[in-house]
Amino acid sequence: MSWIHSVLFLFLVFRWCIAGESSSPEVTDDGAPMEISEREALYSTIQGFLGDSWNGSDLYPDPCGWTPIQGVSCDLYDDLWYVTELTLGLVHENSLACAASLEIKPQLFKLKHLKSLSFVKCFTSSLTISKEDWISLGSNLESLEFRSNPGLIGELPETFGSLTNLKSLVVLENGFNGKLPTSLCNLSSLKRFVLAGNLFTGTIPDCFNGFKDLLILDLSRNSFSGTLPSTIGEMVSLLKLDLSNNQLEGKLPQGISFLKNLTLLDVRNNRISGGFSQNVEKIRSLTDLVLSGNPMDIDDMMGIKWENMGSLVVLDLSKMGLRGDIPYGLTKLKRLRFLGLNDNELTGTVPSKELETLPCLGALYIHGNNLTGELRFSTKFYEKMGTRFKASKNPNLCQYDIVSESRSYVPPLGLKPCSKMKKTEGGLVILQTLRNLKKEESSSSMSLMVTRRVLSNGLTWDLLLELSLIVLLI
């Protein structure tokens, strides 16, 4: 009977092996541990972007092994390879270039372990992304990027809001337009949120109270309008906030002062009119502050105590209609490298010596104002600055005479030497004196009171004055 038991045992083992094979996924027959359906989905997805002539099975029989595809990364799950990262487009010289006519095939959404998906310089012809199928990637996708795809048009799909595991959403320099879907408010796990360089319109959704981990928010170069969301101050981890080149208006929300980790605030070229002195000054972590091109409330801006913002490296206050003297607190910013005060209505003298002592300053722009007096910067300062210093278009500002034999010294463009400025002023005094004398002329006698203006060549001007008076009296 022992042999009967042995036969029965072998029969059960055989049946168990057959059952095990039938329940496991079908793998490639060339020895590569990759599920066939996964590989076919990958080939079909790439073929949709490269064209039907692309044959993945011949060119890359083992896409996760010994014949890897540029832009494709894989990882093991249950001892089988699955695609985890897919980048389509010209990222590197050997990347797979997208065809002029392409399509997003449904097989893309069958890559069930996909964590990162990027499209770079792919879509050149007009295409609207379908909102279907994205939900199937929601459980794993952590990074989604569309970079430099001018052919991508229409609104962002609402179903992007179902990708709740996203850590990074980058939609940069495409043709997307319309209002943002409110479903994006569901993406509270984001660390990077970039929608720059598109054609988005409408207001910015006021739903940032849940974005506690967000580090970068870049909505620049669109057509967003309205006021800034009140919840923007609840993104407590935020490092960089770029809202430049939109049509935003009103005042900065008070909550922005709570962004204690913020290093960059760029709101240039909007219509923001206030809220700076009460809020910006409190963000001591700021290194880059760009406010140019906004119609600011003058009292609000000039009330900022700049000396309290010692971390500033870049400060751009150009084209804001600023009036009054150059704030003295700016001369206390020891880390400052760039200072833009150009194209305002600033008056008074330039604190040359104090600005020159700033050890890191490498660019200074004060042109296009109503500054007066003499610039007293040294030749060493001008040699260091080069073309990164501009003070032209200040009619009553001059440069004191510098004698330098250094070949690297280039006098600032658009500024007259103070000696020539004084000569011009002297000529104006003479002309005015002559006009006054002509008005007071009488047939009997005249008493002349002329105040001589002493210049570097005073004798010449005195002689000219005397000759002019003689001509007038004759």
Coordinates of C-alpha atoms in Angstrom, one line a residue:
M1 CA 0.0 0.0 0.0
S2 CA 3.0 2.3 0.5
W3 CA 3.4 2.7 -3.2
I4 CA -0.3 3.8 -3.5
H5 CA 0.3 6.6 -1.0
S6 CA 3.4 7.7 -2.8
V7 CA 1.5 8.0 -6.1
L8 CA -1.3 9.9 -4.4
F9 CA 1.2 12.3 -2.8
L10 CA 2.9 13.0 -6.2
F11 CA -0.5 13.5 -7.8
L12 CA -1.5 16.1 -5.2
V13 CA 1.9 17.9 -5.5
F14 CA 1.4 18.0 -9.3
R15 CA -2.1 19.5 -9.0
W16 CA -0.8 22.1 -6.5
C17 CA 1.9 23.2 -8.9
I18 CA -0.6 23.5 -11.8
A19 CA -2.9 25.6 -9.7
G20 CA -0.1 27.8 -8.5
E21 CA 1.1 28.5 -12.1
S22 CA -2.4 29.3 -13.3
S23 CA -3.0 31.8 -10.4
S24 CA 0.3 33.7 -10.9
P25 CA 0.7 36.5 -13.4
E26 CA 2.0 35.6 -16.8
V27 CA 5.6 36.6 -17.2
T28 CA 7.8 37.1 -20.2
D29 CA 9.1 34.0 -21.8
D30 CA 12.6 35.3 -22.3
G31 CA 13.6 35.0 -18.7
A32 CA 13.0 38.7 -17.7
P33 CA 10.9 38.8 -14.6
M34 CA 8.3 41.3 -15.9
E35 CA 4.6 40.7 -16.2
I36 CA 3.6 40.6 -19.9
S37 CA 0.6 42.9 -19.5
E38 CA 2.9 45.5 -17.8
R39 CA 5.4 45.3 -20.7
E40 CA 2.7 45.5 -23.3
A41 CA 1.2 48.6 -21.6
L42 CA 4.6 50.2 -21.6
Y43 CA 5.2 49.5 -25.2
S44 CA 1.8 50.8 -26.3
T45 CA 2.2 54.0 -24.2
I46 CA 5.5 54.9 -25.7
Q47 CA 4.3 54.0 -29.2
G48 CA 1.4 56.5 -28.8
F49 CA 4.0 59.2 -28.4
L50 CA 6.7 58.0 -30.9
G51 CA 4.4 56.6 -33.6
D52 CA 3.3 53.2 -34.8
S53 CA 6.7 52.5 -36.4
W54 CA 8.3 52.2 -33.0
N55 CA 8.6 48.5 -32.1
G56 CA 9.5 48.1 -28.5
S57 CA 9.6 44.4 -28.4
D58 CA 12.4 44.2 -31.0
L59 CA 14.4 47.2 -29.7
Y60 CA 14.0 46.7 -26.0
P61 CA 13.0 43.1 -25.2
D62 CA 13.9 43.6 -21.6
P63 CA 13.0 47.3 -20.8
C64 CA 13.8 47.0 -17.1
G65 CA 16.8 44.8 -17.4
W66 CA 19.6 44.5 -20.0
T67 CA 17.9 46.6 -22.6
P68 CA 16.7 49.7 -20.6
I69 CA 14.7 52.5 -22.2
Q70 CA 15.9 56.0 -21.6
G71 CA 13.3 57.7 -19.4
V72 CA 12.0 54.5 -17.9
S73 CA 12.7 53.3 -14.4
C74 CA 11.4 50.1 -12.7
D75 CA 11.2 48.5 -9.3
L76 CA 10.5 45.0 -8.0
Y77 CA 7.1 44.1 -6.6
D78 CA 6.6 40.4 -5.6
D79 CA 9.7 39.6 -7.6
L80 CA 8.5 41.1 -10.8
W81 CA 9.5 44.3 -12.6
Y82 CA 7.0 47.2 -12.8
V83 CA 7.4 50.6 -14.3
T84 CA 7.7 53.3 -11.6
E85 CA 9.0 56.3 -13.5
L86 CA 8.2 57.4 -17.1
T87 CA 9.5 60.5 -18.8
L88 CA 8.6 61.2 -22.4
G89 CA 10.3 63.9 -24.5
L90 CA 13.7 65.5 -25.0
V91 CA 15.1 65.7 -21.6
H92 CA 18.5 64.4 -22.6
E93 CA 20.2 64.0 -26.0
N94 CA 19.4 60.2 -26.1
S95 CA 15.9 60.6 -24.9
L96 CA 13.0 59.4 -27.0
A97 CA 11.7 62.4 -29.0
C98 CA 7.9 62.7 -29.3
A99 CA 6.3 62.6 -32.8
A100 CA 4.4 65.6 -34.2
S101 CA 1.2 63.6 -34.1
L102 CA 0.7 61.7 -30.9
E103 CA -1.9 60.4 -28.5
I104 CA -2.2 59.5 -24.9
K105 CA -3.2 55.8 -25.1
P106 CA -5.4 54.3 -22.3
Q107 CA -2.6 51.7 -21.6
L108 CA -0.7 54.5 -19.8
F109 CA -3.2 54.3 -17.0
K110 CA -2.7 50.5 -16.6
L111 CA 0.8 51.0 -15.3
K112 CA -0.4 50.3 -11.8
H113 CA 2.8 51.0 -9.9
L114 CA 3.7 54.3 -11.7
K115 CA 5.0 56.9 -9.2
S116 CA 6.4 59.6 -11.5
L117 CA 5.1 60.8 -14.9
S118 CA 6.7 63.6 -17.0
F119 CA 6.0 65.1 -20.5
V120 CA 8.7 67.4 -21.7
K121 CA 8.6 69.2 -25.0
C122 CA 6.2 66.6 -26.4
F123 CA 2.9 68.4 -27.3
T124 CA 3.4 70.8 -30.2
S125 CA 0.1 70.3 -31.9
S126 CA -3.1 71.4 -30.1
L127 CA -4.4 68.7 -27.8
T128 CA -6.9 68.8 -24.9
I129 CA -6.2 66.2 -22.1
S130 CA -9.1 64.0 -21.4
K131 CA -10.3 64.0 -17.8
E132 CA -11.0 60.2 -17.8
D133 CA -8.6 57.5 -16.5
W134 CA -6.5 59.7 -14.3
I135 CA -8.3 58.3 -11.2
S136 CA -6.7 55.0 -11.8
L137 CA -3.2 56.5 -11.1
G138 CA -4.4 58.1 -7.8
S139 CA -3.2 55.4 -5.4
N140 CA 0.5 55.6 -6.5
L141 CA 1.4 58.6 -8.5
E142 CA 3.6 61.1 -6.6
S143 CA 4.9 63.3 -9.3
L144 CA 3.2 64.7 -12.4
E145 CA 4.9 67.1 -14.7
F146 CA 4.1 68.9 -18.0
R147 CA 7.0 71.1 -19.1
S148 CA 7.2 73.2 -22.3
N149 CA 4.3 71.7 -24.2
P150 CA 2.7 74.6 -26.1
G151 CA 0.2 72.3 -27.8
L152 CA -1.5 71.4 -24.5
I153 CA -4.6 73.6 -24.4
G154 CA -7.9 73.8 -22.5
E155 CA -8.5 73.6 -18.8
L156 CA -6.7 71.3 -16.4
P157 CA -8.8 68.1 -15.9
E158 CA -10.8 68.0 -12.7
T159 CA -9.7 64.5 -12.2
F160 CA -6.2 65.8 -11.3
G161 CA -7.8 66.4 -7.9
S162 CA -8.1 62.6 -7.4
L163 CA -4.3 62.2 -7.4
T164 CA -4.2 62.7 -3.7
N165 CA -0.8 61.1 -3.2
L166 CA 1.0 63.8 -5.4
K167 CA 4.0 65.4 -3.8
S168 CA 4.9 67.4 -6.9
L169 CA 2.6 68.9 -9.6
V170 CA 4.5 70.9 -12.2
V171 CA 2.6 72.5 -15.1
L172 CA 5.2 74.8 -16.6
E173 CA 5.1 76.8 -19.8
N174 CA 2.3 75.0 -21.6
G175 CA -0.9 76.3 -23.3
F176 CA -3.4 75.5 -20.6
N177 CA -6.1 78.1 -20.0
G178 CA -9.3 78.8 -18.1
K179 CA -10.0 78.7 -14.4
L180 CA -8.3 76.3 -12.0
P181 CA -10.5 73.4 -10.9
T182 CA -11.5 73.5 -7.3
S183 CA -10.6 69.8 -7.0
L184 CA -6.9 70.9 -6.8
C185 CA -7.7 71.8 -3.2
N186 CA -7.7 68.0 -2.5
L187 CA -3.9 67.8 -3.2
S188 CA -2.9 68.7 0.3
S189 CA 0.1 66.3 0.2
L190 CA 1.9 68.6 -2.3
K191 CA 5.4 69.9 -1.5
R192 CA 5.8 71.6 -4.9
F193 CA 3.0 73.2 -6.8
V194 CA 4.0 75.0 -10.0
L195 CA 1.6 76.4 -12.6
A196 CA 3.9 79.0 -14.1
G197 CA 3.9 80.2 -17.8
N198 CA 0.4 79.2 -18.8
L199 CA -2.8 81.1 -19.7
F200 CA -4.8 80.5 -16.5
T201 CA -7.4 83.1 -15.6
G202 CA -9.8 83.8 -12.7
T203 CA -9.1 84.0 -9.0
I204 CA -6.7 81.8 -7.1
P205 CA -8.7 79.2 -5.1
D206 CA -8.9 80.1 -1.4
C207 CA -8.1 76.6 0.0
F208 CA -4.5 76.6 1.1
N209 CA -5.3 75.9 4.7
G210 CA -4.6 72.2 4.3
F211 CA -1.3 72.6 2.5
K212 CA 0.9 72.3 5.6
D213 CA 3.8 70.6 3.8
L214 CA 4.0 72.8 0.7
L215 CA 7.5 74.2 0.1
I216 CA 7.2 75.9 -3.3
L217 CA 4.2 77.7 -4.8
D218 CA 4.7 79.2 -8.2
L219 CA 1.7 80.7 -10.1
S220 CA 3.7 83.3 -12.0
R221 CA 3.2 84.4 -15.6
N222 CA -0.5 83.8 -15.9
S223 CA -3.6 86.0 -15.9
F224 CA -4.9 85.4 -12.4
S225 CA -6.9 88.3 -11.1
G226 CA -8.6 89.3 -7.8
T227 CA -7.1 89.5 -4.4
L228 CA -4.7 87.0 -2.8
P229 CA -6.4 84.2 -0.8
S230 CA -6.7 84.8 2.9
T231 CA -5.5 81.2 3.6
I232 CA -2.1 81.8 1.9
G233 CA -0.7 82.4 5.4
E234 CA -1.5 78.9 6.5
M235 CA 1.1 77.2 4.4
V236 CA 3.5 77.2 7.3
S237 CA 6.3 75.3 5.6
L238 CA 6.4 77.5 2.5
L239 CA 9.9 78.5 1.3
K240 CA 9.2 80.2 -2.0
L241 CA 6.1 82.1 -3.2
D242 CA 6.1 83.4 -6.7
L243 CA 2.9 85.2 -7.9
S244 CA 4.7 87.6 -10.4
N245 CA 3.3 88.8 -13.7
N246 CA -0.4 88.4 -13.1
Q247 CA -3.3 90.8 -12.6
L248 CA -3.6 90.4 -8.8
E249 CA -4.8 93.4 -6.9
G250 CA -5.7 94.7 -3.4
K251 CA -3.4 94.3 -0.4
L252 CA -1.2 91.5 0.8
P253 CA -3.3 89.4 3.3
Q254 CA -2.3 89.8 6.9
G255 CA -1.6 86.1 7.3
I256 CA 1.4 86.3 5.0
S257 CA 3.4 87.5 8.0
F258 CA 3.0 84.0 9.5
L259 CA 5.2 82.4 6.8
K260 CA 8.2 82.3 9.1
N261 CA 10.2 80.0 6.7
L262 CA 9.7 82.0 3.6
T263 CA 12.9 82.9 1.7
L264 CA 11.5 84.2 -1.6
L265 CA 8.5 86.5 -2.2
D266 CA 8.0 87.7 -5.8
V267 CA 4.9 89.6 -6.6
R268 CA 6.3 91.9 -9.4
N269 CA 4.1 93.3 -12.1
N270 CA 0.7 93.0 -10.5
R271 CA -1.7 95.6 -9.1
I272 CA -1.0 95.1 -5.4
S273 CA -1.4 98.4 -3.5
G274 CA -0.4 97.8 0.1
G275 CA -0.1 95.6 3.1
F276 CA 3.7 95.6 3.1
S277 CA 4.8 97.6 6.1
Q278 CA 2.5 95.5 8.3
N279 CA 3.4 92.1 6.9
V280 CA 6.6 91.9 5.0
E281 CA 8.8 93.4 7.7
K282 CA 7.8 90.6 10.0
I283 CA 9.2 87.8 7.7
R284 CA 12.8 87.9 8.9
S285 CA 13.7 84.8 6.9
L286 CA 13.3 86.6 3.5
T287 CA 16.4 86.6 1.2
D288 CA 14.7 87.6 -2.0
L289 CA 12.0 90.3 -2.1
V290 CA 10.8 91.5 -5.5
L291 CA 7.9 94.0 -5.4
S292 CA 8.6 96.0 -8.6
G293 CA 5.9 97.2 -10.9
N294 CA 3.1 97.5 -8.3
P295 CA 1.3 100.8 -7.6
M296 CA 2.2 100.9 -3.9
D297 CA 0.8 103.1 -1.2
I298 CA 3.8 105.5 -0.6
D299 CA 3.3 105.8 3.1
D300 CA 3.0 102.0 3.4
M301 CA 6.3 101.4 1.6
M302 CA 8.4 104.2 3.2
G303 CA 7.3 103.0 6.6
I304 CA 9.2 99.7 6.4
K305 CA 12.1 99.4 8.8
W306 CA 14.5 97.8 6.3
E307 CA 17.2 97.4 9.0
N308 CA 15.1 94.7 10.5
M309 CA 15.3 92.5 7.4
G310 CA 19.0 91.6 7.7
S311 CA 18.7 88.4 5.6
L312 CA 17.9 90.2 2.4
V313 CA 20.1 89.4 -0.6
V314 CA 17.9 90.6 -3.4
L315 CA 15.6 93.6 -3.1
D316 CA 13.8 95.1 -6.1
L317 CA 11.6 98.1 -5.5
S318 CA 11.7 99.5 -9.0
K319 CA 8.8 101.1 -10.9
M320 CA 6.6 101.6 -7.8
G321 CA 6.2 105.3 -7.7
L322 CA 8.3 105.7 -4.6
R323 CA 8.9 109.2 -3.3
G324 CA 11.1 110.8 -0.8
D325 CA 14.7 110.0 0.2
I326 CA 16.4 106.7 -0.3
P327 CA 15.6 104.9 3.0
Y328 CA 18.6 104.9 5.2
G329 CA 17.8 101.5 6.6
L330 CA 18.8 100.0 3.2
T331 CA 22.4 100.9 4.0
K332 CA 22.3 98.4 7.0
L333 CA 21.6 95.3 4.9
K334 CA 25.0 93.7 5.0
R335 CA 24.1 90.6 2.9
L336 CA 22.5 92.6 0.1
R337 CA 23.8 91.8 -3.4
F338 CA 21.1 93.4 -5.6
L339 CA 19.3 96.7 -5.0
G340 CA 16.8 98.0 -7.6
L341 CA 15.4 101.5 -6.9
N342 CA 15.1 102.6 -10.5
D343 CA 12.2 104.3 -12.3
N344 CA 10.6 105.9 -9.2
E345 CA 10.3 109.5 -8.0
L346 CA 13.0 109.4 -5.3
T347 CA 14.6 112.7 -4.3
G348 CA 17.4 113.9 -2.1
T349 CA 21.0 112.8 -2.2
V350 CA 22.5 109.3 -2.6
P351 CA 24.2 107.9 0.5
S352 CA 27.2 106.9 -1.6
K353 CA 29.7 106.1 1.2
E354 CA 27.2 104.1 3.2
L355 CA 26.1 102.0 0.2
E356 CA 29.7 101.4 -0.8
T357 CA 30.5 99.9 2.6
L358 CA 27.9 97.1 1.9
P359 CA 30.4 94.1 1.5
C360 CA 28.3 92.0 -0.8
L361 CA 26.6 94.6 -3.0
G362 CA 27.2 93.7 -6.7
A363 CA 24.3 95.5 -8.5
L364 CA 22.8 98.9 -7.8
Y365 CA 20.2 100.6 -10.0
I366 CA 19.0 104.1 -9.1
H367 CA 18.4 105.5 -12.6
G368 CA 15.2 107.2 -13.6
N369 CA 14.6 109.2 -10.4
N370 CA 14.9 112.9 -9.3
L371 CA 18.0 112.4 -7.1
T372 CA 20.3 115.4 -6.6
G373 CA 23.8 116.2 -5.5
E374 CA 27.1 114.5 -6.1
L375 CA 27.8 110.8 -6.3
R376 CA 30.8 110.0 -4.1
F377 CA 31.6 106.4 -5.0
S378 CA 35.2 105.5 -5.4
T379 CA 36.9 104.1 -8.6
K380 CA 37.1 100.8 -6.9
F381 CA 33.4 100.7 -6.4
Y382 CA 32.8 101.4 -10.1
E383 CA 35.3 98.8 -11.2
K384 CA 33.5 96.2 -9.1
M385 CA 30.1 97.1 -10.4
G386 CA 30.8 97.6 -14.1
T387 CA 27.6 97.7 -16.0
R388 CA 25.6 96.6 -13.0
F389 CA 25.5 100.2 -11.8
K390 CA 23.1 102.7 -13.4
A391 CA 22.3 106.3 -12.2
S392 CA 21.3 108.0 -15.5
K393 CA 18.1 110.0 -16.0
N394 CA 18.6 111.9 -12.7
P395 CA 18.8 115.5 -14.2
N396 CA 20.3 117.1 -11.1
L397 CA 22.7 114.3 -10.1
C398 CA 26.4 114.5 -11.0
Q399 CA 29.6 112.5 -10.5
Y400 CA 32.4 114.2 -8.8
D401 CA 35.6 114.3 -10.9
I402 CA 37.7 111.1 -10.6
V403 CA 41.2 110.9 -11.9
S404 CA 42.1 107.2 -12.5
E405 CA 44.7 105.5 -14.7
S406 CA 43.0 102.1 -14.3
R407 CA 41.9 100.6 -17.5
S408 CA 39.1 98.8 -15.8
Y409 CA 37.5 102.0 -14.6
V410 CA 34.5 103.1 -16.7
P411 CA 32.7 106.3 -15.6
P412 CA 29.0 105.8 -15.1
L413 CA 27.0 106.4 -18.2
G414 CA 24.5 109.2 -18.4
L415 CA 26.0 111.3 -15.6
K416 CA 27.8 114.6 -16.1
P417 CA 30.9 115.4 -14.0
C418 CA 30.0 117.9 -11.3
S419 CA 32.4 120.5 -12.8
K420 CA 30.4 120.6 -16.0
M421 CA 27.2 120.6 -14.1
K422 CA 28.4 123.7 -12.2
K423 CA 29.4 125.5 -15.4
T424 CA 25.9 124.9 -16.7
E425 CA 24.4 126.3 -13.6
G426 CA 26.7 129.3 -13.8
G427 CA 25.5 130.0 -17.4
L428 CA 21.9 129.9 -16.2
V429 CA 22.7 132.4 -13.4
I430 CA 24.3 134.8 -16.0
L431 CA 21.3 134.4 -18.3
Q432 CA 18.8 135.1 -15.6
T433 CA 20.9 138.1 -14.4
L434 CA 20.9 139.6 -17.9
R435 CA 17.1 139.2 -18.2
N436 CA 16.6 140.9 -14.9
L437 CA 18.8 143.8 -15.8
K438 CA 17.0 144.3 -19.1
K439 CA 13.7 144.5 -17.2
E440 CA 15.1 147.1 -14.8
E441 CA 16.8 149.2 -17.5
S442 CA 16.0 153.0 -17.4
S443 CA 17.0 155.9 -19.6
S444 CA 18.7 157.9 -16.9
S445 CA 20.9 155.6 -14.9
M446 CA 21.1 152.1 -13.7
S447 CA 22.7 150.5 -10.7
L448 CA 23.9 147.0 -11.3
M449 CA 24.2 144.4 -8.7
V450 CA 25.7 141.2 -10.0
T451 CA 26.6 138.3 -7.9
R452 CA 29.6 136.5 -9.3
R453 CA 29.5 132.8 -9.3
V454 CA 33.0 131.4 -8.6
L455 CA 33.8 128.4 -10.8
S456 CA 36.9 126.5 -11.7
N457 CA 37.6 129.0 -14.5
G458 CA 36.0 131.9 -12.8
L459 CA 38.0 134.6 -14.7
T460 CA 36.5 133.5 -18.0
W461 CA 32.9 133.7 -16.7
D462 CA 33.5 137.1 -15.0
L463 CA 34.8 138.5 -18.3
L464 CA 31.9 137.0 -20.2
L465 CA 29.5 138.6 -17.7
E466 CA 31.1 142.0 -18.0
L467 CA 31.0 141.9 -21.8
S468 CA 27.4 140.8 -21.8
L469 CA 26.4 143.7 -19.6
I470 CA 28.2 146.2 -21.8
V471 CA 26.3 144.9 -24.9
L472 CA 23.0 145.0 -23.0
L473 CA 23.6 148.6 -21.9
I474 CA 24.6 149.9 -25.3

